[in-house]
Amino acid sequence: MTTVEYQVSSRPVPNPAKSLITKLHMGTGMVVGAIFAFGTYFWLRSGEDMTVAHNVNRVLLISMFMWSFGFLIGIGAFIGPFRWLIGKDLTDEEQLFLAGDGQGVSRYFRYCTDHKVVGIQYLVGVMVMLGAGGTLAMMIRTNLLSPGSKFVTPVIYNSLVGLHGITMIVAMIVVSTGPFGNFILPIMIGARDMAFPRLNALSWWVLFTAIPVLCSAWFLGGIPTGWTAYAPLSVQAGPGMNAFIATIIIFAISTAVAGANITATVVTMRAKGMKWNRVPIFVVGATMSVALAIPAFPTFMVSMIMTALDRTVNTTFFDANFGGSGWLYAHLFWIMGHPEVYVILIPGVAILMEIVPVFVRKPLFSYNAAILGFAGISGLSGLVWAHHMYMSGWLPLLNGPFMITTEMISVPTGLIFLVILGTLWRGKPWMKLPMLSVYAFLWNMLIGGITGVYLSDVPADNYLHGSMYVTAHFHYTLMGAALTGAIAGLAYWFPKMTGRMLHEKAGYTAFWFTQIGFQILFLGMFIAGAEGQPRRVADYAHTYATSDRISTIGAYLIGIGMITLLWAVIHSWRKGDVAPQNPWGAKTLEWTVPFPVPLENFDELPVITSDPYGYGRSEK
Amino acid sequence: MSADTQFHVHHDSPEVRGRRERLGVRLLIVADGAFVFGLIFSYFYLRNLDANGGWLPKGAHYMSALSGWWTAVPLAIAALAHRTGERRRDSFKALSIITLVALLAGAYYQWHQLAHMPFIVKDTGGFEGAYASMWVLIAGANMFHYLLGSFIALGLVLRNGRAKVDAVLETWRLRTAGSWFTWIAISGVACAITTSFIH
């Protein structure tokens, strides 16, 4: 057994109580953040004419950023960089305190650098965001239950759509790489921690500061633009738009930090013997996802900064009277926006690929094809953005090439199907909860993928764009495939993360309610869309009444399913059956460590001598 | 945590940590590079589109083509001084101070340019056109690079010669900082080339 550590310190822990680090936590962060935000707000507004929209936007935006900055100061995020600046690096004792050793539940409310704590923080945060976004979806569907509904006003409906969209997109981007990329991934590759533990904590707490900012949109008049926030509509929107802008900028910082951290961890911290062809497929998928996000998200940030400047200091990026262009926004947005779909999808699919060999007890069918599929999707995703602009009037000559690149994505996607089907082929699956999601994925992704081919086709898109058909299509891919994968990951890794088994009966109930409701909701929506019902509109003609009523019933079933899943998670976490160390008999490294997972995961670093999917071979 | 708890802290070798940190910074440079690419793409997009002749309306003010180069020069000096200091460690102290001074001077000059830009329409407080808007955004990105670079340069000056700093790891960190300084110099030059295409 070879270990790579350079030096081991083993001595009594001096009490670090005098250090400032020990006195800071989420509460101090919120207090300092609130002081910074409200102090800035009242200070700036005293010198501004607050009847002018630009001034209001400026004051609000700066206050929101000051909240985030203040919170991070208050929770101690900048102590490390400051100590580096003055040449007094954090001591071993302080680093151990930051890692949360022996602090119990309180470490979840501190700037804790332990990757397992960060993973749990992401898990809870994502569940809260999905819950909020799902509640907004229920309100949207309730308003669409019947034509002429007055459940909410059209203005509020627009805000519901915008807030639902952005909340879900943010949640979905981190739904797999946040909880499992942080908690599970380092153990899977045989590492003691992430490459940059402080940056790891930073990525979570930066994201955390975006949540109240996004919530504030509700009290500032909402987000009337949908999640795409097209300019110049977003430039002219009310003060709630500032919350959207600040959220995206803060989130982009968090994503870049997390992406660099996960990528560096996988590249440099794999266990001895874990060559690239022995890396678990989830690790490959998560790495490709975050690596794709690193260059994609900054362009979205550029578009948001431009929108912010147009709203606050009267620049003219998107004002055609003064040389600006709405097309510029669309380019910058979709250069991020389409890779972002795969940033969400790839880790969810990779989780399912991780699960199939375990429950079929067969090696993953063509590991190389899976890698090729992920790489092909990632590469092509940067060349397809303008298919979102077919009908915008921008350079129709290029519609053809973008149609071809978009349709080409179905080839690597087909490879992924092939790998999963090949692994299932002639297998005798162990039909546990995580495995059900694999079949749900195959069905949902098939529908989401095929309808995507129609939408990538310019003549078909000419008719279908802007309709409920598009909404149904991307929900089939994002929710039907990616979220299904993430929920499978939760069921699969729940024993490792909590030490308890997920309540099986409640899990099955949640699965069937969710999946049946999902089909009812979105198949109904395909019909309404194909018949011409526009999306993002609060009311509709009587022609669509039946399909919309069916869709709303489906939405309620999903709601019941998700509430059941939430109950299962909370109940199982508190009182569930104690899980054995390796309940599924899997071969990857995370199942070799006990629960609770030790602070540095492994007493001795493992040495890898085979691939992680050697099922059946040893039995021969 | 009690005072008599036994604990183990595993340290990877400075070389391993150094390489890891350099990779992390290079990945962040990729993210920053995508941001700068977005700015340059936007500049040429709006310039070539020239919607309603609003890129540079008649009578509108504009900066000299050299203005971007003047802000790129301190970035290049800083990168050069730092890179030289990496190789000639006996002169590093003086060269790190040159790096810091170049960045602070550049930051001041960039702030001066921003404070005295001529594009604001006095009646409305708005900008004269798309060129002015893009120039401000690119100058802002340069300013961000200057401020972050100054923070790093100040840290290297203050840390230099301290007994508590691991010498081997510090050498790696100099190389990592060198990646950042080189990148911001490249970015400064790229932005200077971009803003040289005015009309």
mmCIF file of C-alpha atoms in Angstrom, chain A residues 254-524:
data_model
loop_
_atom_site.group_PDB
_atom_site.id
_atom_site.type_symbol
_atom_site.label_atom_id
_atom_site.label_comp_id
_atom_site.label_asym_id
_atom_site.label_seq_id
_atom_site.Cartn_x
_atom_site.Cartn_y
_atom_site.Cartn_z
ATOM 1 C CA SER A 254 -20.110 30.183 -7.393
ATOM 2 C CA THR A 255 -20.223 27.957 -10.475
ATOM 3 C CA ALA A 256 -16.769 28.975 -11.697
ATOM 4 C CA VAL A 257 -15.261 28.329 -8.273
ATOM 5 C CA ALA A 258 -17.005 24.963 -7.905
ATOM 6 C CA GLY A 259 -16.104 23.962 -11.462
ATOM 7 C CA ALA A 260 -12.410 24.705 -11.013
ATOM 8 C CA ASN A 261 -12.423 22.862 -7.683
ATOM 9 C CA ILE A 262 -14.099 19.670 -8.873
ATOM 10 C CA THR A 263 -12.023 19.533 -12.053
ATOM 11 C CA ALA A 264 -8.745 20.072 -10.184
ATOM 12 C CA THR A 265 -9.760 17.448 -7.632
ATOM 13 C CA VAL A 266 -10.416 14.784 -10.249
ATOM 14 C CA VAL A 267 -7.350 15.608 -12.334
ATOM 15 C CA THR A 268 -4.856 15.731 -9.474
ATOM 16 C CA MET A 269 -6.210 13.707 -6.553
ATOM 17 C CA ARG A 270 -7.210 10.331 -7.919
ATOM 18 C CA ALA A 271 -5.979 7.331 -5.966
ATOM 19 C CA LYS A 272 -2.848 5.576 -7.091
ATOM 20 C CA GLY A 273 -3.714 3.204 -9.927
ATOM 21 C CA MET A 274 -6.910 5.010 -10.874
ATOM 22 C CA LYS A 275 -6.060 5.615 -14.515
ATOM 23 C CA TRP A 276 -8.510 7.541 -16.648
ATOM 24 C CA ASN A 277 -10.132 4.323 -17.858
ATOM 25 C CA ARG A 278 -10.736 3.279 -14.248
ATOM 26 C CA VAL A 279 -12.495 6.438 -13.154
ATOM 27 C CA PRO A 280 -16.137 5.802 -12.170
ATOM 28 C CA ILE A 281 -18.509 7.070 -14.830
ATOM 29 C CA PHE A 282 -20.252 9.465 -12.435
ATOM 30 C CA VAL A 283 -16.919 11.142 -11.786
ATOM 31 C CA VAL A 284 -16.352 11.501 -15.533
ATOM 32 C CA GLY A 285 -19.843 12.920 -16.058
ATOM 33 C CA ALA A 286 -19.625 15.358 -13.156
ATOM 34 C CA THR A 287 -16.202 16.554 -14.303
ATOM 35 C CA MET A 288 -17.340 17.064 -17.888
ATOM 36 C CA SER A 289 -20.373 18.933 -16.637
ATOM 37 C CA VAL A 290 -18.474 21.387 -14.448
ATOM 38 C CA ALA A 291 -15.664 21.726 -16.993
ATOM 39 C CA LEU A 292 -18.300 22.683 -19.570
ATOM 40 C CA ALA A 293 -19.758 25.231 -17.178
ATOM 41 C CA ILE A 294 -16.400 26.973 -16.634
ATOM 42 C CA PRO A 295 -16.240 28.603 -20.092
ATOM 43 C CA ALA A 296 -20.025 28.720 -20.650
ATOM 44 C CA PHE A 297 -21.331 30.698 -17.697
ATOM 45 C CA PRO A 298 -19.100 33.804 -17.931
ATOM 46 C CA THR A 299 -20.819 34.855 -21.159
ATOM 47 C CA PHE A 300 -24.137 34.855 -19.291
ATOM 48 C CA MET A 301 -22.419 37.003 -16.690
ATOM 49 C CA VAL A 302 -21.366 39.437 -19.437
ATOM 50 C CA SER A 303 -24.967 39.732 -20.625
ATOM 51 C CA MET A 304 -26.159 40.336 -17.062
ATOM 52 C CA ILE A 305 -23.522 43.009 -16.408
ATOM 53 C CA MET A 306 -24.567 44.719 -19.643
ATOM 54 C CA THR A 307 -28.211 44.578 -18.580
ATOM 55 C CA ALA A 308 -27.257 45.968 -15.185
ATOM 56 C CA LEU A 309 -25.312 48.851 -16.776
ATOM 57 C CA ASP A 310 -28.176 49.648 -19.153
ATOM 58 C CA ARG A 311 -30.509 49.753 -16.163
ATOM 59 C CA THR A 312 -28.260 51.719 -13.821
ATOM 60 C CA VAL A 313 -25.986 54.087 -15.731
ATOM 61 C CA ASN A 314 -27.790 54.456 -19.053
ATOM 62 C CA THR A 315 -25.413 52.547 -21.305
ATOM 63 C CA THR A 316 -26.912 51.415 -24.609
ATOM 64 C CA PHE A 317 -25.882 47.780 -25.151
ATOM 65 C CA PHE A 318 -29.408 46.726 -26.015
ATOM 66 C CA ASP A 319 -30.910 50.015 -27.215
ATOM 67 C CA ALA A 320 -31.077 49.899 -31.026
ATOM 68 C CA ASN A 321 -31.518 53.690 -31.177
ATOM 69 C CA PHE A 322 -27.967 54.063 -29.921
ATOM 70 C CA GLY A 323 -26.170 51.194 -31.619
ATOM 71 C CA GLY A 324 -27.251 48.420 -29.258
ATOM 72 C CA SER A 325 -28.923 45.151 -30.205
ATOM 73 C CA GLY A 326 -31.246 42.654 -28.576
ATOM 74 C CA TRP A 327 -29.581 39.978 -30.694
ATOM 75 C CA LEU A 328 -26.361 40.540 -28.772
ATOM 76 C CA TYR A 329 -28.159 39.574 -25.575
ATOM 77 C CA ALA A 330 -29.625 36.493 -27.238
ATOM 78 C CA HIS A 331 -26.177 35.388 -28.431
ATOM 79 C CA LEU A 332 -24.504 35.852 -25.065
ATOM 80 C CA PHE A 333 -27.391 34.210 -23.257
ATOM 81 C CA TRP A 334 -27.626 31.150 -25.492
ATOM 82 C CA ILE A 335 -23.868 30.659 -25.829
ATOM 83 C CA MET A 336 -24.272 29.836 -22.151
ATOM 84 C CA GLY A 337 -27.843 28.608 -22.337
ATOM 85 C CA HIS A 338 -27.462 25.571 -24.490
ATOM 86 C CA PRO A 339 -24.321 24.114 -22.892
ATOM 87 C CA GLU A 340 -26.157 24.729 -19.620
ATOM 88 C CA VAL A 341 -28.754 22.122 -20.644
ATOM 89 C CA TYR A 342 -25.970 19.555 -20.803
ATOM 90 C CA VAL A 343 -24.342 20.883 -17.633
ATOM 91 C CA ILE A 344 -27.619 19.794 -16.034
ATOM 92 C CA LEU A 345 -28.174 16.604 -18.009
ATOM 93 C CA ILE A 346 -24.765 14.907 -18.082
ATOM 94 C CA PRO A 347 -24.263 14.326 -14.335
ATOM 95 C CA GLY A 348 -27.833 13.044 -13.983
ATOM 96 C CA VAL A 349 -27.252 10.540 -16.782
ATOM 97 C CA ALA A 350 -23.860 9.620 -15.329
ATOM 98 C CA ILE A 351 -25.517 8.772 -12.011
ATOM 99 C CA LEU A 352 -27.835 6.377 -13.804
ATOM 100 C CA MET A 353 -24.879 4.805 -15.627
ATOM 101 C CA GLU A 354 -23.258 4.351 -12.234
ATOM 102 C CA ILE A 355 -26.366 2.636 -10.913
ATOM 103 C CA VAL A 356 -27.142 0.235 -13.788
ATOM 104 C CA PRO A 357 -24.044 -2.024 -13.472
ATOM 105 C CA VAL A 358 -24.562 -2.267 -9.703
ATOM 106 C CA PHE A 359 -28.168 -3.433 -9.965
ATOM 107 C CA VAL A 360 -27.721 -5.608 -13.048
ATOM 108 C CA ARG A 361 -24.433 -7.036 -11.797
ATOM 109 C CA LYS A 362 -22.824 -6.589 -15.196
ATOM 110 C CA PRO A 363 -19.927 -4.392 -16.306
ATOM 111 C CA LEU A 364 -20.876 -1.087 -17.883
ATOM 112 C CA PHE A 365 -21.422 -1.797 -21.572
ATOM 113 C CA SER A 366 -18.695 0.059 -23.490
ATOM 114 C CA TYR A 367 -17.234 2.508 -21.020
ATOM 115 C CA ASN A 368 -15.440 4.185 -23.930
ATOM 116 C CA ALA A 369 -18.710 4.757 -25.791
ATOM 117 C CA ALA A 370 -20.087 6.455 -22.682
ATOM 118 C CA ILE A 371 -17.062 8.760 -22.538
ATOM 119 C CA LEU A 372 -17.369 9.434 -26.264
ATOM 120 C CA GLY A 373 -21.062 10.222 -25.794
ATOM 121 C CA PHE A 374 -20.376 12.731 -23.016
ATOM 122 C CA ALA A 375 -17.485 14.285 -24.924
ATOM 123 C CA GLY A 376 -19.534 14.524 -28.120
ATOM 124 C CA ILE A 377 -22.430 16.176 -26.338
ATOM 125 C CA SER A 378 -20.119 18.603 -24.538
ATOM 126 C CA GLY A 379 -18.251 19.525 -27.710
ATOM 127 C CA LEU A 380 -21.324 19.966 -29.900
ATOM 128 C CA SER A 381 -23.223 21.881 -27.232
ATOM 129 C CA GLY A 382 -21.023 24.893 -27.885
ATOM 130 C CA LEU A 383 -21.997 24.962 -31.568
ATOM 131 C CA VAL A 384 -25.767 24.965 -31.400
ATOM 132 C CA TRP A 385 -26.800 28.098 -29.525
ATOM 133 C CA ALA A 386 -28.430 29.904 -32.453
ATOM 134 C CA HIS A 387 -31.168 27.255 -32.818
ATOM 135 C CA HIS A 388 -32.848 29.279 -30.079
ATOM 136 C CA MET A 389 -32.788 32.236 -32.475
ATOM 137 C CA TYR A 390 -34.233 30.695 -35.666
ATOM 138 C CA MET A 391 -37.269 32.932 -35.538
ATOM 139 C CA SER A 392 -35.518 36.034 -34.232
ATOM 140 C CA GLY A 393 -34.606 37.163 -37.747
ATOM 141 C CA TRP A 394 -30.884 36.930 -37.067
ATOM 142 C CA LEU A 395 -28.983 35.734 -40.146
ATOM 143 C CA PRO A 396 -31.460 33.172 -41.601
ATOM 144 C CA LEU A 397 -28.643 31.836 -43.802
ATOM 145 C CA LEU A 398 -27.087 30.256 -40.716
ATOM 146 C CA ASN A 399 -30.242 28.436 -39.667
ATOM 147 C CA GLY A 400 -29.234 25.459 -41.831
ATOM 148 C CA PRO A 401 -25.789 24.930 -40.265
ATOM 149 C CA PHE A 402 -27.181 25.342 -36.767
ATOM 150 C CA MET A 403 -29.933 22.864 -37.601
ATOM 151 C CA ILE A 404 -27.308 20.320 -38.637
ATOM 152 C CA THR A 405 -25.117 20.777 -35.544
ATOM 153 C CA THR A 406 -28.190 20.494 -33.339
ATOM 154 C CA GLU A 407 -29.402 17.323 -35.005
ATOM 155 C CA MET A 408 -25.892 15.888 -34.739
ATOM 156 C CA ILE A 409 -26.213 15.979 -30.939
ATOM 157 C CA SER A 410 -28.646 13.103 -31.209
ATOM 158 C CA VAL A 411 -25.714 10.873 -32.254
ATOM 159 C CA PRO A 412 -23.708 11.052 -28.974
ATOM 160 C CA THR A 413 -27.009 11.031 -27.084
ATOM 161 C CA GLY A 414 -27.758 7.776 -28.896
ATOM 162 C CA LEU A 415 -24.442 6.399 -27.660
ATOM 163 C CA ILE A 416 -25.534 7.057 -24.096
ATOM 164 C CA PHE A 417 -28.781 5.170 -24.725
ATOM 165 C CA LEU A 418 -26.747 2.364 -26.246
ATOM 166 C CA VAL A 419 -24.516 2.101 -23.181
ATOM 167 C CA ILE A 420 -27.460 1.893 -20.773
ATOM 168 C CA LEU A 421 -29.438 -0.515 -22.958
ATOM 169 C CA GLY A 422 -26.338 -2.617 -23.578
ATOM 170 C CA THR A 423 -25.734 -2.885 -19.847
ATOM 171 C CA LEU A 424 -29.358 -3.881 -19.250
ATOM 172 C CA TRP A 425 -29.343 -6.358 -22.144
ATOM 173 C CA ARG A 426 -30.061 -9.904 -20.921
ATOM 174 C CA GLY A 427 -29.444 -8.775 -17.367
ATOM 175 C CA LYS A 428 -31.603 -9.652 -14.395
ATOM 176 C CA PRO A 429 -32.044 -6.301 -12.704
ATOM 177 C CA TRP A 430 -32.364 -6.048 -8.947
ATOM 178 C CA MET A 431 -35.467 -3.842 -8.956
ATOM 179 C CA LYS A 432 -34.735 -1.506 -6.092
ATOM 180 C CA LEU A 433 -35.743 2.139 -5.952
ATOM 181 C CA PRO A 434 -32.670 3.607 -7.736
ATOM 182 C CA MET A 435 -33.139 1.159 -10.594
ATOM 183 C CA LEU A 436 -36.701 2.303 -11.323
ATOM 184 C CA SER A 437 -35.352 5.700 -12.298
ATOM 185 C CA VAL A 438 -33.231 4.123 -15.026
ATOM 186 C CA TYR A 439 -36.329 2.913 -16.861
ATOM 187 C CA ALA A 440 -38.080 6.243 -16.248
ATOM 188 C CA PHE A 441 -35.073 8.004 -17.741
ATOM 189 C CA LEU A 442 -35.060 5.844 -20.866
ATOM 190 C CA TRP A 443 -38.721 6.596 -21.514
ATOM 191 C CA ASN A 444 -38.551 10.298 -20.682
ATOM 192 C CA MET A 445 -35.298 10.989 -22.506
ATOM 193 C CA LEU A 446 -36.584 9.195 -25.559
ATOM 194 C CA ILE A 447 -39.560 11.545 -25.728
ATOM 195 C CA GLY A 448 -37.511 14.596 -24.749
ATOM 196 C CA GLY A 449 -34.834 13.727 -27.288
ATOM 197 C CA ILE A 450 -37.110 12.982 -30.225
ATOM 198 C CA THR A 451 -39.215 16.101 -29.710
ATOM 199 C CA GLY A 452 -35.921 18.009 -29.553
ATOM 200 C CA VAL A 453 -35.080 16.755 -33.033
ATOM 201 C CA TYR A 454 -38.379 18.200 -34.282
ATOM 202 C CA LEU A 455 -37.614 21.517 -32.632
ATOM 203 C CA SER A 456 -34.118 21.627 -34.097
ATOM 204 C CA ASP A 457 -35.692 21.404 -37.543
ATOM 205 C CA VAL A 458 -36.228 24.930 -38.861
ATOM 206 C CA PRO A 459 -39.573 24.368 -40.666
ATOM 207 C CA ALA A 460 -41.047 22.532 -37.663
ATOM 208 C CA ASP A 461 -39.690 25.121 -35.262
ATOM 209 C CA ASN A 462 -41.304 27.820 -37.379
ATOM 210 C CA TYR A 463 -44.636 26.430 -36.206
ATOM 211 C CA LEU A 464 -43.784 25.093 -32.746
ATOM 212 C CA HIS A 465 -41.525 27.793 -31.288
ATOM 213 C CA GLY A 466 -42.949 29.791 -28.421
ATOM 214 C CA SER A 467 -45.602 27.155 -27.798
ATOM 215 C CA MET A 468 -46.296 24.784 -24.903
ATOM 216 C CA TYR A 469 -44.674 22.092 -27.051
ATOM 217 C CA VAL A 470 -41.287 23.654 -26.297
ATOM 218 C CA THR A 471 -42.109 23.802 -22.585
ATOM 219 C CA ALA A 472 -43.052 20.118 -22.575
ATOM 220 C CA HIS A 473 -39.891 19.198 -24.523
ATOM 221 C CA PHE A 474 -37.421 20.807 -22.154
ATOM 222 C CA HIS A 475 -39.251 19.543 -19.097
ATOM 223 C CA TYR A 476 -38.918 16.024 -20.474
ATOM 224 C CA THR A 477 -35.154 16.466 -20.722
ATOM 225 C CA LEU A 478 -34.499 18.513 -17.598
ATOM 226 C CA MET A 479 -37.013 17.026 -15.206
ATOM 227 C CA GLY A 480 -37.781 13.709 -16.849
ATOM 228 C CA ALA A 481 -34.128 12.838 -17.402
ATOM 229 C CA ALA A 482 -31.802 14.992 -15.279
ATOM 230 C CA LEU A 483 -33.944 15.304 -12.152
ATOM 231 C CA THR A 484 -34.886 11.641 -12.390
ATOM 232 C CA GLY A 485 -31.160 10.856 -12.415
ATOM 233 C CA ALA A 486 -30.561 13.086 -9.406
ATOM 234 C CA ILE A 487 -33.400 11.454 -7.444
ATOM 235 C CA ALA A 488 -31.917 8.063 -8.331
ATOM 236 C CA GLY A 489 -28.610 9.340 -6.941
ATOM 237 C CA LEU A 490 -30.355 10.393 -3.748
ATOM 238 C CA ALA A 491 -31.901 6.939 -3.319
ATOM 239 C CA TYR A 492 -28.590 5.240 -4.170
ATOM 240 C CA TRP A 493 -26.235 7.307 -2.002
ATOM 241 C CA PHE A 494 -28.681 8.137 0.803
ATOM 242 C CA PRO A 495 -27.272 5.301 2.971
ATOM 243 C CA LYS A 496 -23.741 6.654 2.578
ATOM 244 C CA MET A 497 -24.697 10.262 3.206
ATOM 245 C CA THR A 498 -27.007 9.721 6.183
ATOM 246 C CA GLY A 499 -26.183 6.252 7.476
ATOM 247 C CA ARG A 500 -29.804 5.192 6.979
ATOM 248 C CA MET A 501 -31.833 3.520 4.259
ATOM 249 C CA LEU A 502 -34.394 5.587 2.389
ATOM 250 C CA HIS A 503 -37.938 4.486 3.290
ATOM 251 C CA GLU A 504 -38.624 2.084 0.446
ATOM 252 C CA LYS A 505 -42.416 2.051 0.395
ATOM 253 C CA ALA A 506 -42.629 5.835 0.515
ATOM 254 C CA GLY A 507 -39.935 5.992 -2.147
ATOM 255 C CA TYR A 508 -41.893 3.726 -4.496
ATOM 256 C CA THR A 509 -45.084 5.718 -3.854
ATOM 257 C CA ALA A 510 -43.244 8.970 -4.610
ATOM 258 C CA PHE A 511 -41.732 7.497 -7.757
ATOM 259 C CA TRP A 512 -45.012 6.306 -9.242
ATOM 260 C CA PHE A 513 -46.967 9.441 -8.361
ATOM 261 C CA THR A 514 -44.218 11.608 -9.821
ATOM 262 C CA GLN A 515 -43.680 9.639 -13.007
ATOM 263 C CA ILE A 516 -47.369 9.068 -13.785
ATOM 264 C CA GLY A 517 -48.150 12.695 -12.989
ATOM 265 C CA PHE A 518 -45.230 13.745 -15.142
ATOM 266 C CA GLN A 519 -46.511 11.864 -18.191
ATOM 267 C CA ILE A 520 -50.037 13.217 -17.715
ATOM 268 C CA LEU A 521 -48.795 16.784 -17.306
ATOM 269 C CA PHE A 522 -46.365 16.989 -20.152
ATOM 270 C CA LEU A 523 -47.954 14.683 -22.702
ATOM 271 C CA GLY A 524 -51.042 16.872 -22.268
#
